[in-house]
Coordinates of C-alpha atoms and ligand atoms in Angstrom, one line a residue:
M1 CA 65.5 98.5 95.3
K2 CA 67.9 97.3 97.8
A3 CA 70.5 94.6 97.3
V4 CA 72.9 93.3 99.8
K5 CA 76.2 91.7 98.9
E6 CA 78.1 89.8 101.6
I7 CA 81.8 90.0 101.2
S8 CA 84.2 87.5 102.7
Y9 CA 87.8 87.2 101.9
E10 CA 90.5 85.2 103.5
I11 CA 94.0 86.1 104.5
V12 CA 96.1 83.0 104.8
E13 CA 99.4 82.8 106.6
T14 CA 101.7 80.2 105.0
S15 CA 105.4 79.4 104.8
N16 CA 107.5 78.1 101.9
I17 CA 104.8 79.4 99.5
F18 CA 106.8 78.4 96.4
D19 CA 107.5 74.9 97.5
P20 CA 105.6 72.8 94.9
R21 CA 104.2 70.6 97.7
N22 CA 102.5 73.6 99.3
P23 CA 99.0 73.7 97.7
E24 CA 98.1 77.3 98.8
L25 CA 99.4 79.2 95.8
G26 CA 97.6 77.1 93.2
K27 CA 94.2 77.0 95.0
I28 CA 91.3 78.7 93.2
P29 CA 89.2 80.8 95.6
G30 CA 85.7 79.3 95.8
G31 CA 86.9 76.1 94.1
R32 CA 85.5 76.8 90.6
R33 CA 88.1 75.9 88.0
C34 CA 88.1 76.6 84.3
P35 CA 90.3 74.8 81.8
G36 CA 92.0 78.0 80.6
S37 CA 95.3 79.6 81.7
R38 CA 95.7 81.9 84.7
L39 CA 97.7 85.1 84.5
V40 CA 100.5 85.4 87.1
V41 CA 101.7 89.0 87.4
M42 CA 105.1 89.4 89.1
D43 CA 107.0 92.4 90.3
E44 CA 110.3 92.8 88.4
S45 CA 112.5 92.2 91.5
V46 CA 110.3 89.3 92.6
D47 CA 110.7 87.7 89.1
R48 CA 114.4 88.1 89.4
L49 CA 114.6 86.6 92.9
F50 CA 111.8 84.0 92.8
G51 CA 110.7 83.7 89.1
S52 CA 112.3 80.3 88.5
R53 CA 110.8 78.9 91.6
V54 CA 107.4 80.3 90.7
R55 CA 107.6 78.8 87.2
K56 CA 108.6 75.4 88.6
Y57 CA 105.8 75.5 91.1
F58 CA 103.1 75.8 88.4
Q59 CA 104.8 73.3 86.2
F60 CA 105.1 70.7 88.9
N61 CA 101.4 71.2 89.8
G62 CA 100.2 71.0 86.2
I63 CA 98.6 74.4 86.5
A64 CA 98.4 76.3 83.2
V65 CA 99.7 79.9 83.7
K66 CA 101.1 82.7 81.6
Y67 CA 103.2 85.5 83.0
L68 CA 103.5 89.3 83.0
T69 CA 106.3 91.2 84.8
L70 CA 105.8 94.7 86.0
A71 CA 108.1 97.3 87.6
G72 CA 107.4 98.3 91.2
G73 CA 107.8 101.8 92.6
D74 CA 105.1 104.4 92.8
E75 CA 106.2 106.1 89.6
H76 CA 105.0 103.0 87.9
K77 CA 101.5 102.9 89.5
T78 CA 99.9 104.2 86.3
V79 CA 96.9 103.8 84.2
D80 CA 99.1 102.5 81.4
Q81 CA 100.5 99.8 83.6
M82 CA 97.0 98.8 84.7
L83 CA 95.9 98.6 81.0
R84 CA 98.8 96.4 80.2
V85 CA 97.4 93.9 82.8
A86 CA 94.0 94.2 81.2
S87 CA 95.4 93.4 77.7
R88 CA 97.3 90.5 79.1
L89 CA 94.1 89.1 80.7
T90 CA 92.5 89.1 77.3
E91 CA 95.5 87.4 75.7
V92 CA 95.5 84.8 78.3
G93 CA 91.8 84.2 78.0
T94 CA 90.7 85.0 81.5
D95 CA 87.3 83.7 82.4
R96 CA 84.7 85.3 84.5
V97 CA 85.4 83.3 87.7
G98 CA 87.4 80.2 87.1
T99 CA 90.8 81.5 86.1
P100 CA 91.6 84.3 88.7
P101 CA 94.9 86.1 88.1
I102 CA 97.6 86.0 90.8
A103 CA 99.5 89.1 91.8
I104 CA 102.9 88.5 93.4
G105 CA 104.6 91.7 94.4
G106 CA 104.6 94.8 96.5
G107 CA 101.8 97.3 97.1
V108 CA 102.2 98.8 93.6
V109 CA 101.7 95.5 91.7
Q110 CA 98.9 94.6 94.1
D111 CA 97.1 97.9 93.5
V112 CA 97.6 97.8 89.7
V113 CA 96.6 94.2 89.2
G114 CA 93.7 94.6 91.7
M115 CA 92.3 97.6 89.7
A116 CA 92.7 95.8 86.4
A117 CA 90.9 92.7 87.8
S118 CA 88.1 94.8 89.3
L119 CA 87.4 96.4 85.9
Y120 CA 88.0 93.4 83.7
R121 CA 84.5 92.0 82.7
R122 CA 83.3 94.4 85.4
G123 CA 85.2 92.4 87.9
V124 CA 87.0 89.1 88.1
P125 CA 88.4 87.6 91.4
Y126 CA 92.1 87.7 91.9
V127 CA 94.6 86.3 94.4
R128 CA 97.1 88.5 96.2
V129 CA 100.6 87.5 97.3
P130 CA 102.2 90.6 98.9
T131 CA 106.0 90.4 98.9
T132 CA 106.9 93.6 100.7
L133 CA 106.3 94.4 104.4
L134 CA 104.1 97.2 103.5
G135 CA 102.1 95.0 101.2
Q136 CA 101.8 92.3 103.9
I137 CA 100.7 94.4 106.9
D138 CA 98.7 97.1 105.2
G139 CA 97.7 96.3 101.6
S140 CA 96.9 92.7 102.4
V141 CA 93.8 93.5 104.5
S142 CA 92.6 96.4 102.3
A143 CA 89.7 96.3 99.9
K144 CA 91.2 99.1 97.8
T145 CA 92.9 99.1 94.4
G146 CA 94.2 102.1 92.5
V147 CA 96.7 104.0 90.4
N148 CA 98.2 107.4 90.7
Y149 CA 96.7 109.9 88.3
E150 CA 97.4 113.5 87.3
G151 CA 99.9 113.9 90.2
C152 CA 97.5 112.6 92.8
R153 CA 97.9 109.4 94.8
N154 CA 95.3 106.7 94.1
R155 CA 93.1 109.2 92.2
L156 CA 91.6 106.4 90.1
G157 CA 90.7 103.2 91.8
T158 CA 88.1 100.8 93.0
F159 CA 86.9 98.9 96.1
A160 CA 87.6 95.2 95.2
P161 CA 88.9 92.9 97.9
P162 CA 90.4 89.7 96.5
P163 CA 88.8 86.6 97.9
R164 CA 92.3 85.2 98.8
T165 CA 95.5 86.8 100.1
L166 CA 98.5 84.7 101.0
I167 CA 101.1 85.9 103.5
D168 CA 104.6 84.3 103.7
R169 CA 106.8 86.4 106.0
S170 CA 110.0 84.7 104.7
L171 CA 109.5 86.7 101.4
I172 CA 110.5 89.8 103.3
A173 CA 114.0 88.3 103.8
T174 CA 115.2 89.6 100.4
L175 CA 113.7 93.1 100.8
P176 CA 116.2 96.0 100.9
E177 CA 116.5 97.5 104.4
R178 CA 115.1 100.8 103.3
Q179 CA 111.9 99.0 102.2
V180 CA 111.7 97.2 105.5
R181 CA 111.9 100.5 107.4
S182 CA 109.2 102.0 105.2
G183 CA 106.9 99.0 106.0
L184 CA 107.5 99.5 109.6
G185 CA 106.3 103.1 109.2
E186 CA 102.8 101.6 108.6
A187 CA 103.2 99.3 111.6
L188 CA 104.1 102.4 113.7
K189 CA 100.9 104.0 112.5
M190 CA 98.8 101.0 113.6
A191 CA 100.6 101.0 117.0
L192 CA 100.0 104.7 117.6
I193 CA 96.3 104.6 116.9
K194 CA 95.4 101.4 118.7
D195 CA 98.0 99.1 120.0
P196 CA 100.4 100.3 122.7
Y197 CA 102.0 96.9 123.0
L198 CA 102.9 96.9 119.3
F199 CA 104.4 100.3 120.0
T200 CA 106.6 99.0 122.7
L201 CA 107.8 96.2 120.4
L202 CA 108.8 98.8 117.8
E203 CA 110.3 100.9 120.5
E204 CA 112.4 98.1 121.9
Y205 CA 113.2 96.1 118.7
G206 CA 113.1 98.8 116.0
G207 CA 116.7 98.4 114.8
Q208 CA 116.7 94.6 115.2
L209 CA 113.5 94.2 113.2
V210 CA 115.1 96.0 110.3
A211 CA 118.4 94.1 110.6
D212 CA 116.6 90.7 110.8
R213 CA 114.0 91.7 108.2
L214 CA 111.4 90.5 110.6
Q215 CA 112.6 86.9 110.4
D216 CA 112.8 84.7 113.4
T217 CA 116.3 84.2 114.7
G218 CA 115.5 81.6 117.3
T219 CA 112.6 80.2 119.2
A220 CA 112.6 82.5 122.3
A221 CA 110.0 85.2 122.3
A222 CA 112.8 87.9 122.1
S223 CA 114.1 86.4 118.9
R224 CA 110.7 86.5 117.2
P225 CA 109.5 90.1 117.5
G226 CA 109.0 90.1 113.7
R227 CA 106.2 87.5 113.9
E228 CA 104.4 89.4 116.7
V229 CA 104.7 92.8 114.9
T230 CA 103.4 91.3 111.6
R231 CA 100.5 89.6 113.2
R232 CA 99.5 92.5 115.5
A233 CA 99.6 95.0 112.7
I234 CA 97.5 92.8 110.3
T235 CA 95.0 92.0 113.1
A236 CA 94.6 95.7 114.1
M237 CA 94.1 96.7 110.4
A238 CA 91.6 93.9 109.8
E239 CA 89.6 95.0 112.9
E240 CA 89.4 98.5 111.7
L241 CA 88.5 97.7 108.1
Q242 CA 85.9 95.1 108.9
K243 CA 83.6 97.6 110.5
N244 CA 84.0 100.1 107.7
L245 CA 85.1 98.3 104.6
W246 CA 83.5 100.6 102.0
E247 CA 84.5 103.7 104.0
S248 CA 80.9 104.9 104.4
D249 CA 82.2 106.4 107.6
L250 CA 84.8 109.0 106.6
K251 CA 86.1 109.2 110.2
R252 CA 88.9 106.6 110.0
I253 CA 91.6 106.3 112.5
V254 CA 93.6 104.2 110.0
D255 CA 94.0 107.4 108.0
Y256 CA 96.4 108.6 110.7
G257 CA 99.6 109.4 108.9
H258 CA 97.8 109.8 105.6
T259 CA 96.5 113.4 105.8
F260 CA 99.6 115.5 105.1
S261 CA 101.7 112.9 103.5
P262 CA 100.0 112.4 100.1
I263 CA 101.0 115.7 98.7
V264 CA 104.6 115.4 100.0
E265 CA 104.8 111.9 98.7
M266 CA 103.7 112.8 95.2
T267 CA 105.8 115.9 95.0
A268 CA 108.9 114.2 96.4
L269 CA 108.5 111.0 94.3
P270 CA 110.6 108.8 93.9
E271 CA 112.7 110.3 96.7
L272 CA 110.3 109.2 99.4
F273 CA 108.7 105.8 100.0
H274 CA 105.2 105.5 101.2
G275 CA 105.9 104.3 104.7
E276 CA 108.6 106.9 105.1
A277 CA 106.1 109.7 104.3
V278 CA 103.5 108.1 106.6
A279 CA 106.0 108.1 109.5
M280 CA 106.7 111.8 109.0
D281 CA 103.0 112.5 108.9
C282 CA 102.6 110.5 112.1
V283 CA 105.2 112.8 113.7
F284 CA 103.7 116.0 112.3
S285 CA 100.3 115.0 113.7
A286 CA 101.8 114.0 117.0
V287 CA 103.4 117.4 117.3
L288 CA 100.1 119.0 116.4
A289 CA 98.4 117.0 119.2
A290 CA 101.1 117.8 121.7
R291 CA 100.9 121.5 120.9
R292 CA 97.1 121.3 121.6
G293 CA 97.9 119.9 125.0
L294 CA 96.4 116.5 124.1
L295 CA 99.5 114.3 123.8
P296 CA 102.0 114.5 126.7
P297 CA 105.5 115.7 125.6
E298 CA 107.0 112.5 127.0
Q299 CA 104.9 110.4 124.6
L300 CA 105.9 112.7 121.8
R301 CA 109.6 112.1 122.7
R302 CA 109.1 108.3 122.7
I303 CA 107.4 108.5 119.3
I304 CA 110.2 110.5 117.7
A305 CA 112.8 108.2 119.3
T306 CA 111.0 105.1 118.0
V307 CA 110.8 106.5 114.5
R308 CA 114.6 107.1 114.6
G309 CA 115.2 103.7 116.2
I310 CA 113.5 102.1 113.1
G311 CA 115.9 104.1 111.0
L312 CA 113.3 106.4 109.6
A313 CA 113.6 110.2 109.4
P314 CA 111.0 112.0 111.5
T315 CA 110.8 115.0 109.1
H316 CA 111.3 116.2 105.6
S317 CA 111.7 119.8 104.7
M318 CA 108.2 119.8 103.1
F319 CA 106.6 119.0 106.4
G320 CA 108.2 122.2 107.7
D321 CA 106.6 124.3 105.0
A322 CA 103.3 125.7 106.4
D323 CA 101.9 126.5 103.0
V324 CA 102.4 122.9 101.8
M325 CA 100.9 121.6 105.0
N326 CA 97.8 123.8 104.8
Q327 CA 97.4 122.8 101.1
A328 CA 97.7 119.2 102.1
L329 CA 94.9 119.4 104.6
T330 CA 92.7 121.2 102.2
D331 CA 93.3 118.5 99.5
T332 CA 92.7 115.7 102.0
M333 CA 89.5 117.3 103.2
R334 CA 88.0 116.9 99.8
H335 CA 88.5 113.2 100.3
R336 CA 86.6 113.5 103.6
D337 CA 83.6 115.4 102.2
N338 CA 85.1 118.7 103.3
H339 CA 85.7 117.7 106.9
Q340 CA 89.1 117.5 108.5
Y341 CA 88.3 114.4 110.6
L342 CA 91.9 114.6 111.7
T343 CA 92.9 111.8 114.0
L344 CA 94.9 113.1 116.9
L345 CA 96.7 111.2 119.6
R346 CA 95.7 111.7 123.2
N347 CA 98.2 109.0 124.1
I348 CA 100.0 106.2 122.4
G349 CA 97.2 103.9 121.3
D350 CA 94.4 106.4 122.1
T351 CA 92.9 108.8 119.6
V352 CA 90.3 111.6 119.2
F353 CA 89.0 113.2 116.0
A354 CA 89.4 116.9 115.4
D355 CA 87.5 119.1 112.9
D356 CA 88.6 122.5 114.1
I357 CA 92.3 122.7 113.3
T358 CA 93.2 126.3 112.4
E359 CA 95.5 127.5 109.7
E360 CA 97.6 129.1 112.4
E361 CA 97.9 125.8 114.3
I362 CA 99.3 124.2 111.1
R363 CA 101.7 127.0 110.7
A364 CA 103.0 126.8 114.2
T365 CA 103.3 123.0 113.9
A366 CA 105.2 123.4 110.6
R367 CA 107.5 125.8 112.3
A368 CA 108.2 123.3 115.1
I369 CA 108.8 120.6 112.5
D370 CA 111.1 122.9 110.6
R371 CA 113.0 123.4 113.8
L372 CA 113.3 119.6 114.4
H373 CA 114.4 119.2 110.8
H374 CA 117.3 121.7 111.1
H375 CA 118.0 121.0 114.8
P376 CA 117.4 117.2 115.3
E377 CA 118.4 117.6 119.0
T378 CA 115.3 119.8 119.8
N379 CA 113.5 118.1 122.6
A380 CA 109.8 117.3 122.7
A381 CA 108.9 119.9 125.3
D382 CA 110.5 122.6 123.1
L383 CA 108.5 121.4 120.1
C384 CA 105.3 122.1 122.1
S385 CA 106.3 125.5 123.4
T386 CA 104.6 128.5 122.0
R387 CA 107.8 130.5 122.2
L388 CA 109.6 128.2 119.8
A389 CA 106.9 128.4 117.3
G390 CA 107.5 132.1 116.9
T391 CA 111.3 131.9 116.6
P392 CA 112.8 131.5 113.2
H393 CA 115.6 128.9 113.2
Ligands
LIG1 N1 95.4 99.1 98.6 C1 95.8 99.6 99.8 O1 95.0 99.7 100.7 C2 97.2 99.9 100.0 C3 97.7 99.8 101.3 C4 99.0 100.2 101.6 C5 99.8 100.6 100.5 N2 99.3 100.6 99.3 C6 100.1 101.1 98.1 O2 101.3 100.3 98.1 C7 102.3 101.1 97.4 C8 103.6 100.9 98.2 O3 103.9 99.5 98.3 P1 105.3 98.9 98.5 O4 106.0 99.7 99.6 O5 105.2 97.5 98.6 O6 106.1 99.4 97.2 P2 106.4 98.6 95.8 O7 105.4 97.7 95.4 O8 106.9 99.7 94.9 O9 107.7 97.7 96.2 C9 108.9 98.3 96.7 C10 110.1 97.7 96.0 O10 110.4 96.4 96.5 C11 110.7 95.5 95.4 N3 110.3 94.2 96.0 C12 109.0 93.7 96.1 N4 109.1 92.5 96.8 C13 110.4 92.3 97.0 C14 111.1 91.2 97.7 N5 110.4 90.2 98.3 N6 112.4 91.2 97.7 C15 113.1 92.3 97.2 N7 112.5 93.3 96.6 C16 111.1 93.3 96.5 C17 109.9 96.1 94.3 O11 110.4 95.7 93.1 C18 110.0 97.6 94.5 O12 111.2 98.1 93.9 C19 101.8 102.5 97.4 O13 101.4 102.8 96.1 C20 100.6 102.5 98.3 O14 99.6 103.4 98.0 C21 98.0 100.3 99.0
LIG2 ZN1 99.5 103.8 103.8

């Protein structure tokens, strides 16, 4: 037997999403409506900042809803939290199609609610309203849901794209600066693997993007880099996912920055945010590529400078620990059917896959990163030199 299921889901850019006269938030994907209530799950901070506007919105529009508030942060991305959503779906009386829940929050709330919805009655549709930069430029396009389990990131999860995702960039205006920087870590990843122009925007406007929280400060192009960065990052992600939504091809350039970081992220939780760890992995992998003679040192220099310009740290002590890095690669290979399929940069915006990285190469890269960690002034050419790799700091 062979069955084909066509998937289509929309990502809608809107503004003033909680304005009662904006119909987007209340729309039911597919148009089928049941008389019952819909569950609205809000992130704790979102509830504090926007909760009263959200409540007014549904009241004004005569849409029956009930609420659940969940904590954000990866330490709360748990099975228990996911089951709380499932229980609440029952209390609310969620139907098969006509009362899709709405998740308003960062990547954590999106992943938790998405997973609950995908399991509930073997799958009910849901609506996603990402409120963090990371959620808007990365999670928004993704088909994946999940929770962390037994110390592993996203160990339990499903493929379940919601039929509707709403993006309102103004929601980012209340985000703490550190969260904005973390989100830009994912934008940097997209830039490095496929969009040199996006990279130049991050290179030129890194600090400004953070200070303005990607909001427009005027109408001239130079006062709107946030708009361009958001759109380009989302478009690039959508292009990549569209051709491989179910990840039947395990060679994915979008996994750049996600090979060595998961183990560090889980071990260092809650000290490190996702995008922070991703940016560090991007640097580690760039050093590896440069040491192979693939990436020119000058490009490596620009990458590290841009990471710093955004206000992100290029390294963490764990990336300088060769044993941890080798373990990270081994763990990630299990996720890639025992292949490395490591994306390496040949240039900013140009990649190649490697499947022959040696343990010694990882060791030498970790030594170079350790050097960068302890001596931030180390220049890119020195990071690539074989001599340095042998010298203890
Ligand atoms: N499904 C996917 O494909 C996918 C893609 C990218 C990331 N993710 C997941 O997303 C998670 C990270 O997401 P995140 O960075 O959004 O973290 P998060 O959801 O923990 O949110 C970060 C913090 O920001 C707060 N917050 C949210 N919106 C706010 C707003 N508008 N104003 C002020 N504060 C706000 C939250 O309360 C939280 O404290 C990770 O678990 C990652 O695995 C999943
Ligand atoms: Zn990511």
